[in-house]
CSV table of C-alpha atoms in Angstrom, one decimal:
chain,number,residue,atom,x,y,z
A,549,MET,CA,2.7,-12.4,-93.8
A,550,ALA,CA,4.3,-9.9,-96.2
A,551,ASN,CA,4.6,-6.6,-94.4
A,552,PRO,CA,2.6,-5.5,-91.7
A,553,ALA,CA,5.3,-3.0,-90.7
A,554,THR,CA,3.1,-0.1,-91.6
A,555,THR,CA,0.4,-0.9,-88.9
A,556,LEU,CA,2.4,-2.5,-86.1
A,557,HIS,CA,5.4,-1.1,-83.9
A,558,PRO,CA,8.6,-3.0,-84.1
A,559,PHE,CA,8.2,-4.7,-80.7
A,560,GLN,CA,4.6,-6.0,-81.9
A,561,LEU,CA,6.2,-7.4,-85.0
A,562,GLU,CA,8.6,-9.4,-82.6
A,563,GLY,CA,5.5,-10.6,-80.7
A,564,VAL,CA,3.8,-11.8,-83.9
A,565,LYS,CA,6.9,-13.7,-84.9
A,566,HIS,CA,7.1,-15.1,-81.4
A,567,LEU,CA,3.6,-16.5,-81.6
A,568,LYS,CA,3.2,-17.5,-85.2
A,569,GLY,CA,3.0,-21.0,-86.2
A,570,ARG,CA,3.6,-22.5,-82.7
A,571,SER,CA,2.4,-22.7,-79.2
A,572,ALA,CA,3.9,-19.9,-77.1
A,573,CYS,CA,3.0,-17.3,-74.2
A,574,LEU,CA,2.9,-13.7,-74.4
A,575,PHE,CA,3.1,-12.0,-71.0
A,576,ASP,CA,3.7,-8.2,-71.9
A,577,GLU,CA,2.4,-5.5,-69.8
A,578,PRO,CA,-1.2,-4.3,-70.5
A,579,GLY,CA,-1.4,-1.7,-73.1
A,580,LEU,CA,1.3,-3.0,-75.5
A,581,GLY,CA,-1.3,-4.7,-77.9
A,582,LYS,CA,-1.4,-8.5,-77.0
A,583,THR,CA,-4.8,-8.8,-78.6
A,584,VAL,CA,-3.5,-7.3,-81.9
A,585,MET,CA,-0.3,-9.5,-82.0
A,586,SER,CA,-2.3,-12.7,-81.5
A,587,ILE,CA,-4.7,-11.7,-84.2
A,588,TYR,CA,-2.0,-10.8,-86.7
A,589,ALA,CA,-0.2,-14.1,-85.7
A,590,ASN,CA,-3.4,-16.1,-86.7
A,591,VAL,CA,-4.4,-14.0,-89.9
A,592,ASP,CA,-2.5,-16.2,-92.4
A,593,ALA,CA,-4.1,-17.0,-95.9
A,594,SER,CA,-2.1,-20.2,-96.0
A,595,ASP,CA,-3.9,-21.6,-93.0
A,596,THR,CA,-7.5,-21.2,-93.0
A,597,GLY,CA,-8.3,-23.6,-90.0
A,598,PRO,CA,-10.8,-22.4,-87.3
A,599,VAL,CA,-9.5,-20.3,-84.5
A,600,LEU,CA,-11.0,-20.5,-80.9
A,601,VAL,CA,-10.7,-17.5,-78.6
A,602,ILE,CA,-11.5,-18.0,-74.9
A,603,THR,CA,-11.6,-14.5,-73.2
A,604,PRO,CA,-13.7,-13.0,-70.3
A,605,LEU,CA,-17.3,-12.6,-71.0
A,606,ARG,CA,-17.4,-8.7,-70.9
A,607,ASN,CA,-14.5,-8.7,-73.6
A,608,LYS,CA,-16.1,-11.0,-76.2
A,609,ILE,CA,-17.6,-8.1,-78.3
A,610,PHE,CA,-14.3,-6.2,-78.0
A,611,PHE,CA,-12.2,-9.2,-79.3
A,612,ALA,CA,-14.8,-9.7,-82.2
A,613,ALA,CA,-14.4,-6.1,-83.3
A,614,SER,CA,-10.7,-6.3,-83.0
A,615,ILE,CA,-10.6,-9.3,-85.3
A,616,LEU,CA,-12.8,-7.5,-88.0
A,617,HIS,CA,-10.8,-4.4,-87.9
A,618,TRP,CA,-7.3,-6.1,-87.8
A,619,THR,CA,-8.1,-8.5,-90.5
A,620,GLU,CA,-9.0,-5.6,-92.7
A,621,VAL,CA,-5.9,-3.7,-92.0
A,622,TYR,CA,-4.0,-7.0,-92.6
A,623,ASP,CA,-5.6,-7.4,-96.0
A,624,LEU,CA,-4.9,-3.8,-96.8
A,625,ALA,CA,-1.2,-4.3,-96.0
A,626,GLU,CA,-1.1,-7.5,-98.1
A,627,ALA,CA,-3.0,-5.6,-100.9
A,628,ARG,CA,-5.6,-8.2,-100.8
A,629,THR,CA,-9.0,-7.2,-102.1
A,630,GLN,CA,-11.7,-8.2,-99.4
A,631,SER,CA,-14.5,-10.2,-100.8
A,632,PRO,CA,-17.3,-12.3,-99.2
A,633,ALA,CA,-15.0,-15.4,-100.0
A,634,ASN,CA,-12.2,-14.1,-97.7
A,635,GLU,CA,-14.0,-12.0,-95.2
A,636,PRO,CA,-13.5,-13.5,-91.8
A,637,VAL,CA,-16.6,-15.2,-90.2
A,638,VAL,CA,-16.7,-14.4,-86.3
A,639,VAL,CA,-19.1,-16.4,-84.2
A,640,VAL,CA,-19.7,-15.1,-80.7
A,641,ALA,CA,-20.9,-17.8,-78.3
A,642,GLU,CA,-24.0,-16.8,-76.1
A,643,THR,CA,-23.8,-16.4,-72.3
A,644,ALA,CA,-24.3,-20.2,-71.8
A,645,GLY,CA,-21.7,-20.9,-74.3
A,646,ARG,CA,-24.1,-22.0,-77.1
A,647,PHE,CA,-23.3,-20.9,-80.6
A,648,ASP,CA,-24.8,-21.5,-84.3
A,649,VAL,CA,-23.1,-24.8,-84.8
A,650,GLN,CA,-24.4,-25.0,-88.5
A,651,GLU,CA,-23.1,-21.5,-89.4
A,652,PHE,CA,-19.5,-22.4,-87.9
A,653,HIS,CA,-19.2,-25.6,-89.6
A,654,ASP,CA,-20.5,-24.1,-93.1
A,655,ALA,CA,-17.9,-21.6,-92.8
A,656,VAL,CA,-15.3,-24.0,-92.0
A,657,LYS,CA,-16.2,-26.2,-94.9
A,658,LEU,CA,-15.9,-23.4,-97.4
A,659,ARG,CA,-12.4,-22.8,-95.9
A,660,ARG,CA,-13.3,-19.3,-94.7
A,661,ARG,CA,-11.2,-17.7,-91.9
A,662,THR,CA,-13.6,-18.8,-89.1
A,663,TRP,CA,-13.1,-17.5,-85.4
A,664,LEU,CA,-15.3,-18.7,-82.6
A,665,ILE,CA,-15.3,-16.6,-79.6
A,666,THR,CA,-16.3,-18.0,-76.1
A,667,HIS,CA,-15.7,-17.0,-72.6
A,668,TRP,CA,-14.1,-18.8,-69.5
A,669,ALA,CA,-17.5,-19.7,-67.6
A,670,ALA,CA,-18.8,-21.3,-70.8
A,671,LEU,CA,-16.1,-24.0,-70.4
A,672,HIS,CA,-18.4,-25.3,-67.6
A,673,GLU,CA,-21.3,-25.8,-69.9
A,674,GLN,CA,-22.6,-28.7,-71.8
A,675,SER,CA,-22.1,-26.9,-75.0
A,676,ALA,CA,-18.3,-27.0,-74.3
A,677,GLN,CA,-18.3,-30.6,-75.9
A,678,GLU,CA,-18.7,-29.0,-79.3
A,679,LEU,CA,-15.5,-27.1,-78.7
A,680,ALA,CA,-13.9,-30.4,-78.0
A,681,ASN,CA,-15.1,-32.0,-81.2
A,682,VAL,CA,-13.2,-29.5,-83.4
A,683,VAL,CA,-9.6,-29.6,-84.2
A,684,TRP,CA,-8.6,-26.1,-84.2
A,685,SER,CA,-5.8,-24.4,-86.2
A,686,SER,CA,-5.1,-22.3,-83.0
A,687,VAL,CA,-6.6,-21.4,-79.6
A,688,ILE,CA,-6.0,-18.0,-78.2
A,689,VAL,CA,-6.3,-18.1,-74.3
A,690,ASP,CA,-6.9,-14.5,-73.2
A,691,GLU,CA,-6.4,-13.6,-69.6
A,692,ALA,CA,-4.6,-16.9,-69.3
A,693,HIS,CA,-3.8,-16.3,-65.5
A,694,ARG,CA,-7.1,-17.9,-65.0
A,695,MET,CA,-5.3,-21.2,-65.5
A,696,ARG,CA,-2.9,-20.6,-62.5
A,697,ASN,CA,-4.9,-23.1,-60.4
A,698,ARG,CA,-4.2,-26.4,-62.1
A,699,ASP,CA,-7.0,-28.0,-60.1
A,700,THR,CA,-10.0,-26.0,-61.8
A,701,LYS,CA,-12.3,-27.6,-64.4
A,702,GLN,CA,-11.5,-24.6,-66.7
A,703,THR,CA,-7.7,-25.3,-66.6
A,704,ALA,CA,-8.2,-29.1,-67.2
A,705,PHE,CA,-10.4,-28.4,-70.3
A,706,VAL,CA,-7.9,-26.1,-71.9
A,707,GLN,CA,-4.9,-28.3,-70.9
A,708,TYR,CA,-6.2,-31.9,-71.8
A,709,VAL,CA,-9.5,-31.7,-73.7
A,710,LEU,CA,-9.1,-29.1,-76.3
A,711,ARG,CA,-7.2,-30.1,-79.4
A,712,ALA,CA,-5.3,-27.7,-81.6
A,713,GLN,CA,-2.1,-27.3,-83.8
A,714,HIS,CA,-0.9,-24.6,-81.4
A,715,PHE,CA,-2.0,-22.5,-78.3
A,716,HIS,CA,-1.4,-18.9,-77.7
A,717,PHE,CA,-1.5,-17.9,-73.8
A,718,LEU,CA,-2.0,-14.0,-73.3
A,719,THR,CA,-1.7,-12.4,-69.8
A,720,ALA,CA,0.1,-9.6,-68.1
A,721,THR,CA,0.0,-11.4,-64.7
A,722,PRO,CA,1.0,-15.1,-65.5
A,723,GLN,CA,1.9,-15.7,-61.7
A,724,ASP,CA,1.0,-14.4,-58.4
A,725,LYS,CA,2.8,-16.3,-55.7
A,726,HIS,CA,5.2,-18.8,-57.4
A,727,PRO,CA,6.4,-20.1,-60.6
A,728,GLY,CA,4.5,-23.4,-60.4
A,729,GLU,CA,1.3,-21.4,-61.5
A,730,LEU,CA,2.9,-21.2,-64.9
A,731,TRP,CA,3.0,-24.9,-65.3
A,732,PRO,CA,-0.5,-25.5,-67.0
A,733,MET,CA,0.4,-23.1,-69.8
A,734,LEU,CA,3.9,-24.6,-70.2
A,735,TYR,CA,2.6,-28.1,-70.4
A,736,ARG,CA,0.0,-27.1,-73.2
A,737,CYS,CA,2.9,-25.6,-75.0
A,738,ASP,CA,5.2,-28.7,-74.8
A,739,PRO,CA,3.7,-31.6,-73.0
A,740,VAL,CA,6.9,-33.6,-73.4
A,741,LYS,CA,9.2,-31.2,-71.7
A,742,PHE,CA,6.8,-30.2,-68.9
A,743,ARG,CA,5.0,-33.5,-68.4
A,744,SER,CA,5.6,-33.5,-64.7
A,745,TYR,CA,4.2,-30.7,-62.4
A,746,TRP,CA,6.0,-32.0,-59.3
A,747,LYS,CA,9.3,-32.2,-61.1
A,748,PHE,CA,8.9,-28.5,-62.3
A,749,PHE,CA,7.7,-27.5,-58.8
A,750,GLY,CA,10.7,-29.1,-57.1
A,751,GLU,CA,13.2,-27.4,-59.5
A,752,PHE,CA,11.7,-23.9,-59.5
A,753,VAL,CA,9.3,-23.2,-56.4
A,754,GLU,CA,11.0,-22.2,-53.1
A,755,THR,CA,9.0,-23.5,-50.0
A,756,LYS,CA,9.0,-22.5,-46.4
A,757,ASN,CA,7.2,-24.4,-43.5
A,758,MET,CA,4.5,-22.2,-42.1
A,759,ARG,CA,2.6,-22.9,-39.0
A,760,PHE,CA,-1.3,-22.9,-39.3
A,761,GLY,CA,-2.5,-23.4,-35.8
A,762,SER,CA,-0.9,-26.8,-34.7
A,763,GLN,CA,0.2,-27.9,-38.2
A,764,SER,CA,3.4,-27.0,-40.2
A,765,ILE,CA,2.8,-27.0,-43.8
A,766,ALA,CA,5.2,-26.6,-46.7
A,767,THR,CA,4.0,-23.4,-48.4
A,768,PRO,CA,5.4,-21.9,-51.8
A,769,VAL,CA,6.8,-18.6,-51.1
A,770,GLY,CA,8.7,-17.6,-54.4
A,771,VAL,CA,11.3,-18.7,-57.1
A,772,LYS,CA,14.2,-21.2,-56.7
A,773,ASN,CA,17.0,-21.4,-59.3
A,774,PRO,CA,15.8,-18.1,-61.1
A,775,LYS,CA,18.6,-18.2,-63.7
A,776,ALA,CA,17.7,-21.9,-64.6
A,777,LEU,CA,14.0,-20.9,-64.7
A,778,ALA,CA,14.8,-18.0,-67.2
A,779,ARG,CA,16.7,-20.5,-69.6
A,780,VAL,CA,13.7,-22.9,-69.5
A,781,LEU,CA,11.2,-20.1,-70.1
A,782,LYS,CA,13.1,-18.3,-72.8
A,783,PRO,CA,12.0,-20.5,-75.8
A,784,LEU,CA,8.3,-20.1,-75.0
A,785,VAL,CA,7.9,-16.9,-73.1
A,786,LEU,CA,7.9,-13.4,-74.4
A,787,GLN,CA,7.4,-10.8,-71.5
A,788,ARG,CA,8.2,-7.2,-72.0
A,789,ARG,CA,7.7,-3.6,-70.1
A,790,LYS,CA,6.5,-0.5,-71.5
A,791,ALA,CA,9.5,1.2,-70.3
A,792,ASP,CA,11.7,-1.1,-72.3
A,793,VAL,CA,9.9,-1.2,-75.5
A,794,ALA,CA,8.0,2.1,-75.6
A,795,PRO,CA,10.2,4.6,-73.6
A,796,GLN,CA,8.5,7.5,-75.5
A,797,LEU,CA,5.3,7.1,-73.5
A,798,PRO,CA,4.5,9.9,-71.3
A,799,PRO,CA,5.0,9.1,-67.5
A,800,VAL,CA,2.8,8.1,-64.7
A,801,ARG,CA,2.9,10.5,-61.8
A,802,THR,CA,1.7,9.1,-58.5
A,803,THR,CA,0.7,11.4,-55.7
A,804,THR,CA,-0.3,10.4,-52.2
A,805,VAL,CA,-3.0,12.7,-50.8
A,806,ASP,CA,-3.7,12.8,-47.0
A,807,ILE,CA,-7.3,13.0,-46.3
A,808,ASN,CA,-8.0,14.4,-42.6
A,809,LEU,CA,-11.0,12.3,-41.0
A,810,ASN,CA,-11.9,15.2,-38.8
A,811,GLY,CA,-15.3,14.3,-37.2
A,812,LEU,CA,-14.8,10.7,-38.2
A,813,THR,CA,-11.6,10.5,-36.1
A,814,ASP,CA,-13.3,9.4,-32.8
A,815,THR,CA,-15.4,6.7,-34.4
A,816,TYR,CA,-12.3,5.5,-36.3
A,817,GLU,CA,-10.2,5.2,-33.3
A,818,LYS,CA,-12.8,3.4,-31.2
A,819,LEU,CA,-13.2,0.8,-34.0
A,820,GLU,CA,-9.4,0.4,-34.2
A,821,ARG,CA,-8.9,-0.2,-30.6
A,822,GLN,CA,-12.0,-2.8,-30.6
A,823,SER,CA,-10.2,-4.5,-33.6
A,824,TYR,CA,-6.9,-4.8,-31.7
A,825,ILE,CA,-8.7,-6.1,-28.6
A,826,GLU,CA,-10.5,-8.7,-30.6
A,827,ALA,CA,-7.2,-9.7,-32.3
A,828,GLN,CA,-5.6,-10.2,-29.0
A,829,ARG,CA,-8.5,-12.1,-27.5
A,830,GLU,CA,-8.6,-14.4,-30.6
A,831,GLY,CA,-5.0,-15.3,-30.8
A,832,ALA,CA,-3.5,-17.3,-33.6
A,833,GLY,CA,-5.5,-20.0,-35.4
A,834,PRO,CA,-6.4,-21.4,-38.8
A,835,LEU,CA,-8.4,-18.1,-39.7
A,836,TYR,CA,-6.1,-15.6,-38.2
A,837,ILE,CA,-5.1,-13.9,-41.4
A,838,SER,CA,-8.7,-13.8,-42.8
A,839,ASN,CA,-10.2,-12.4,-39.5
A,840,GLN,CA,-7.7,-9.7,-39.3
A,841,LEU,CA,-8.3,-8.8,-42.9
A,842,ALA,CA,-12.0,-8.6,-42.2
A,843,ARG,CA,-11.2,-6.0,-39.5
A,844,ILE,CA,-9.1,-4.1,-41.8
A,845,ILE,CA,-11.7,-3.9,-44.3
A,846,ARG,CA,-14.2,-2.7,-41.8
A,847,LEU,CA,-11.9,0.2,-40.7
A,848,GLN,CA,-11.4,0.9,-44.6
A,849,GLN,CA,-15.1,1.0,-45.2
A,850,LEU,CA,-15.6,3.7,-42.5
A,851,THR,CA,-13.1,6.1,-44.4
A,852,SER,CA,-14.9,5.1,-47.8
A,853,LEU,CA,-18.5,5.3,-47.2
A,854,PRO,CA,-19.6,5.4,-43.6
A,855,ALA,CA,-22.9,4.2,-44.3
A,856,LEU,CA,-21.4,0.7,-45.2
A,857,ILE,CA,-21.2,0.1,-41.6
A,858,GLY,CA,-24.0,2.1,-40.3
A,859,PHE,CA,-22.7,5.5,-39.8
A,860,GLN,CA,-24.4,8.6,-41.4
A,861,GLU,CA,-21.4,10.9,-41.8
A,862,VAL,CA,-20.1,12.2,-45.3
A,863,SER,CA,-16.6,10.6,-46.0
A,864,PRO,CA,-14.0,13.4,-46.2
A,865,LYS,CA,-12.6,11.5,-49.2
A,866,ARG,CA,-15.7,12.3,-51.1
A,867,GLU,CA,-15.6,15.9,-50.2
A,868,TRP,CA,-12.0,15.9,-51.5
A,869,LEU,CA,-13.0,14.2,-54.7
A,870,GLN,CA,-15.7,16.9,-55.2
A,871,ASP,CA,-13.2,19.7,-54.8
A,872,PHE,CA,-10.7,17.9,-57.2
A,873,ILE,CA,-13.2,17.5,-60.1
A,874,GLU,CA,-14.3,20.9,-60.0
A,875,GLY,CA,-10.4,21.9,-60.2
A,876,VAL,CA,-9.5,19.7,-63.4
A,877,PRO,CA,-9.6,21.4,-66.8
A,878,LEU,CA,-13.0,21.5,-68.3
A,879,GLY,CA,-14.0,18.3,-70.2
A,880,CYS,CA,-11.0,16.3,-68.7
A,881,PRO,CA,-12.4,12.9,-67.6
A,882,VAL,CA,-11.5,11.4,-64.3
A,883,LEU,CA,-11.4,7.7,-63.6
A,884,VAL,CA,-12.0,6.6,-59.9
A,885,PHE,CA,-11.2,3.1,-58.4
A,886,THR,CA,-12.9,1.9,-55.4
A,887,LYS,CA,-12.9,-1.4,-53.5
A,888,TYR,CA,-16.7,-1.4,-52.8
A,889,ARG,CA,-19.6,-1.4,-55.3
A,890,GLU,CA,-22.0,0.7,-52.8
A,891,THR,CA,-19.2,3.3,-52.9
A,892,ALA,CA,-19.0,3.4,-56.7
A,893,ARG,CA,-22.7,3.8,-56.9
A,894,HIS,CA,-22.9,6.3,-54.0
A,895,LEU,CA,-20.1,8.6,-55.9
A,896,ALA,CA,-22.0,8.1,-59.2
A,897,LEU,CA,-25.1,9.6,-57.5
A,898,ASN,CA,-23.4,12.5,-55.8
A,899,LEU,CA,-20.8,13.7,-58.3
A,900,PRO,CA,-21.7,15.8,-61.3
A,901,HIS,CA,-21.8,13.9,-64.8
A,902,ALA,CA,-20.8,10.8,-63.2
A,903,THR,CA,-21.5,7.0,-63.7
A,904,SER,CA,-20.6,3.8,-62.2
A,905,VAL,CA,-19.6,0.4,-63.4
A,906,VAL,CA,-19.4,-2.5,-61.0
A,907,GLY,CA,-19.5,-6.4,-61.3
A,908,GLY,CA,-22.3,-7.5,-63.5
A,909,ASP,CA,-22.7,-4.2,-65.2
A,910,THR,CA,-22.5,-4.0,-68.9
A,911,PHE,CA,-19.7,-1.7,-70.2
A,912,ASN,CA,-19.8,-0.5,-73.8
A,913,GLY,CA,-17.3,2.2,-73.5
A,914,TRP,CA,-16.9,5.5,-71.6
A,915,PRO,CA,-20.1,7.6,-72.6
A,916,LYS,CA,-19.4,11.2,-74.2
A,917,SER,CA,-21.9,12.7,-71.5
A,918,VAL,CA,-19.8,11.2,-68.6
A,919,SER,CA,-16.8,13.1,-67.0
A,920,THR,CA,-16.4,10.9,-64.0
A,921,LEU,CA,-16.3,7.0,-64.1
A,922,CYS,CA,-16.4,5.2,-60.8
A,923,VAL,CA,-15.5,1.5,-61.0
A,924,THR,CA,-14.6,-1.2,-58.5
A,925,TYR,CA,-11.0,-2.8,-58.8
A,926,GLY,CA,-11.1,-5.7,-61.0
A,927,THR,CA,-14.4,-4.9,-62.6
A,928,LEU,CA,-12.7,-3.6,-65.8
A,929,SER,CA,-9.3,-5.0,-65.3
A,930,GLU,CA,-9.4,-7.6,-68.0
A,931,GLY,CA,-9.3,-6.6,-71.5
A,932,VAL,CA,-10.9,-3.2,-71.3
A,933,ASN,CA,-9.1,-0.2,-72.3
A,934,LEU,CA,-10.0,3.0,-70.6
A,935,ASP,CA,-7.5,5.4,-72.0
A,936,ARG,CA,-10.1,7.3,-74.0
A,937,THR,CA,-13.8,8.2,-73.9
A,938,THR,CA,-16.0,7.2,-76.7
A,939,ASP,CA,-15.8,10.8,-78.0
A,940,GLY,CA,-11.9,10.8,-77.9
A,941,ARG,CA,-11.2,12.7,-74.9
A,942,VAL,CA,-7.9,11.4,-73.4
A,943,VAL,CA,-8.0,10.1,-69.7
A,944,SER,CA,-5.1,11.4,-67.8
A,945,TYR,CA,-6.4,11.6,-64.0
A,946,VAL,CA,-7.0,8.4,-62.0
A,947,VAL,CA,-8.0,8.5,-58.4
A,948,PHE,CA,-7.5,5.4,-56.1
A,949,TYR,CA,-10.4,6.3,-53.5
A,950,ASP,CA,-9.7,3.2,-51.5
A,951,LEU,CA,-6.4,1.7,-51.5
A,952,GLN,CA,-5.9,-1.9,-52.6
A,953,TYR,CA,-3.2,-3.9,-50.9
A,954,SER,CA,-2.4,-5.9,-54.1
A,955,HIS,CA,0.4,-4.4,-56.1
A,956,ILE,CA,-0.7,-6.4,-59.2
A,957,VAL,CA,-4.4,-5.1,-59.0
A,958,ASN,CA,-2.9,-1.5,-58.7
A,959,GLU,CA,-0.5,-1.8,-61.6
A,960,GLN,CA,-3.4,-3.6,-63.8
A,961,SER,CA,-5.7,-0.6,-63.0
A,962,ILE,CA,-3.0,2.1,-64.0
A,963,HIS,CA,-2.2,0.1,-67.2
A,964,ARG,CA,-5.7,0.3,-68.4
A,965,VAL,CA,-5.1,4.0,-68.8
A,966,HIS,CA,-1.4,4.0,-69.6
A,967,ARG,CA,-1.4,2.4,-73.0
A,968,ILE,CA,0.8,2.5,-76.2
A,969,THR,CA,-1.7,5.3,-77.6
A,970,THR,CA,-1.3,7.5,-74.6
A,971,ASN,CA,-0.2,11.0,-75.5
A,972,LEU,CA,-0.6,12.7,-72.0
A,973,PRO,CA,1.0,12.0,-68.6
A,974,VAL,CA,-1.2,9.8,-66.3
A,975,ASN,CA,-1.7,11.4,-62.9
A,976,VAL,CA,-2.6,9.0,-60.1
A,977,TYR,CA,-3.8,10.2,-56.8
A,978,GLN,CA,-3.8,7.7,-53.8
A,979,LEU,CA,-6.3,8.9,-51.0
A,980,CYS,CA,-4.9,8.2,-47.7
A,981,ALA,CA,-6.9,8.9,-44.7
A,982,VAL,CA,-5.3,10.5,-41.6
A,983,ARG,CA,-6.7,11.1,-38.1
A,984,ALA,CA,-7.3,14.6,-36.9
A,985,SER,CA,-4.4,14.1,-34.5
A,986,GLY,CA,-1.9,13.4,-37.7
A,987,LYS,CA,-1.7,9.7,-36.7
A,988,HIS,CA,-1.7,7.1,-39.3
A,989,THR,CA,-4.6,4.8,-40.3
A,990,VAL,CA,-5.1,1.5,-42.0
A,991,ASP,CA,-4.4,3.2,-45.3
A,992,HIS,CA,-0.8,3.8,-44.2
A,993,ASP,CA,-0.5,0.0,-43.3
A,994,ILE,CA,-1.7,-0.7,-46.9
A,995,LEU,CA,1.0,1.7,-48.4
A,996,ASP,CA,3.6,0.0,-46.2
A,997,ALA,CA,2.5,-3.5,-47.5
A,998,LEU,CA,2.6,-2.4,-51.1
A,999,ASP,CA,6.1,-0.8,-50.7
A,1000,HIS,CA,7.3,-4.2,-49.3
A,1001,LYS,CA,5.0,-6.4,-51.6
A,1002,ALA,CA,4.1,-8.1,-48.4
A,1003,GLY,CA,0.8,-9.4,-49.3
A,1004,ASP,CA,-2.0,-10.3,-46.8
A,1005,SER,CA,0.1,-11.5,-43.9
A,1006,GLY,CA,2.4,-8.4,-44.2
A,1007,LEU,CA,-0.5,-6.1,-44.2
A,1008,VAL,CA,-1.9,-7.6,-40.9
A,1009,GLN,CA,1.5,-7.7,-39.1
A,1010,SER,CA,2.1,-3.9,-40.1
A,1011,PHE,CA,-1.5,-3.1,-38.9
A,1012,LEU,CA,-1.1,-4.7,-35.6
A,1013,ARG,CA,2.4,-3.5,-34.9
A,1014,ARG,CA,1.3,0.1,-35.5
A,1015,ILE,CA,-1.5,-0.2,-33.2
A,1016,GLN,CA,0.7,-2.0,-30.5
A,1017,ASP,CA,3.2,0.9,-30.8
A,1018,GLU,CA,0.5,3.4,-30.3
A,1019,THR,CA,-0.9,1.8,-27.2
A,1020,ARG,CA,2.4,1.7,-25.4
C-alpha cells in the first residue's frame, strides 16, 4: 500500500499496519473506523485471494457499500485507474446464507478482488459448508464479541472449520466478565501459543466461590496477573480510546434529569412494597437474581409506559420528552433509547415527526423527514452509525428514556453518535424517575450499579438495601 495518508488519520494507518498480512485483533472504541481499517488492510493488489466478511445481518449492506467506496478511494490514492478487470466483486449472501456460488468462483478464477459478505446466523445453515470449502486470503470477523462463548456453534465454525491465511477480529467489547472470553479469538490468531483454554484460564482469570442454593461454584470474577496478560496480548491486540487518539473531538456531556412520578407515585410504591415482600418470602435460591431482576423490570416498565403492566396513566417521562423536543433548535434530530419495543412504538406514535426501530425492523438510515428516532438498546448497537441523518443533519441530542444497567450497552449507544466525524458536542440526558415525596426509585438503584459497574447482583443488592432502609 503506497500512500493512503491522504484519506486515513494517523491512528487509522497504525491500525492498518497492525492488521495487514497477519492474524490480529482490533478492539478500538466504536467510531474510530475499524471497518475502514480492515478494508484497507485487505485491499492489496499483490494478494487477489477472496476475502470473507462475517458481520451482523443488518450490517451487510453497509459493509458492502464501504468496500466499494474505500476500494475506489484506495485506487485513487494509488493512482490506479479502475477498470472492469480490477473493480472489486462483492457478493452478499442471502438471509439463509445462500449466495451465487458460480459468480463467486468465476471472479476468484479471474483473480478479481472478491469479497463475500455473510452474517452470523448463516453460520448455522447448510450453505455454510460452501464457506468451509474455500481457502480464504482473509476472514474479517466483525462484532467478534459474539465469539466470547467458546461453546457455541458459531464460535466453533470460525475457530476450527474456516481456513484462511489470516483472521481479523473487530469489536469494541471483546470481553464482558473475564479474559477467558478472549481465548477463541486468540487461539485463531496463534493456535500454538494459545492451544489450551484451561491453561490460559488458569493464568489470567480470577475466580471466586459463589453460593447458588446449596452449591458452591467457582465463578469467574475478573482478571488475574493483569501485567502478564497485557504482555501476552500486546503482539496481537490493538485497543484504543477516542480520548487518546482523537482528543480534538467535541465532548460528551451527560445530564441526569429527575422526572417526578406525581400521580403514579402511589401505584409505584405499592408495587415496590409488593416486590420487597415477595423477595423476603422467596429467600435465596438458584433463581434469586433473575427473579429480583424481573421485579425491577416491572417497576421500570411502570415509569416507562404504564400500559406495559396494565395501567392507563400517561408516563411523566413522555410528557418531559415532548417538552424537551419542542425546546431543541428547529431541525435538530433527537435520538431516544428505550429498553422496551412497545415504548419505542408508543413514543413514535405520540411525538411529532418521529419513527421507531426495534428488533427485526429494517433500518436504511435516518430519514430526512424524521426529527426523533426511538430505538431499543442493542437494536442498532452493532455497526450502525447514528451521528448524522440521511440529509446531513448532525445528531447531538441523545435521551436515555429508560436507564440500562449495563455500562457496556450505555457506552456502545453513545459511541454510535460520538464518532470520528462528530463536529458538535453530544448531549446525553438520563431520565431518572423520582417519587412525589422526593424519595428514590429503581432508576437510582440502576445509576448506583452503573457507578460501581456492579452488574446484575449489585443492582439487586442496591434495590433491596434501599427498600429495607426506607421501611425501618
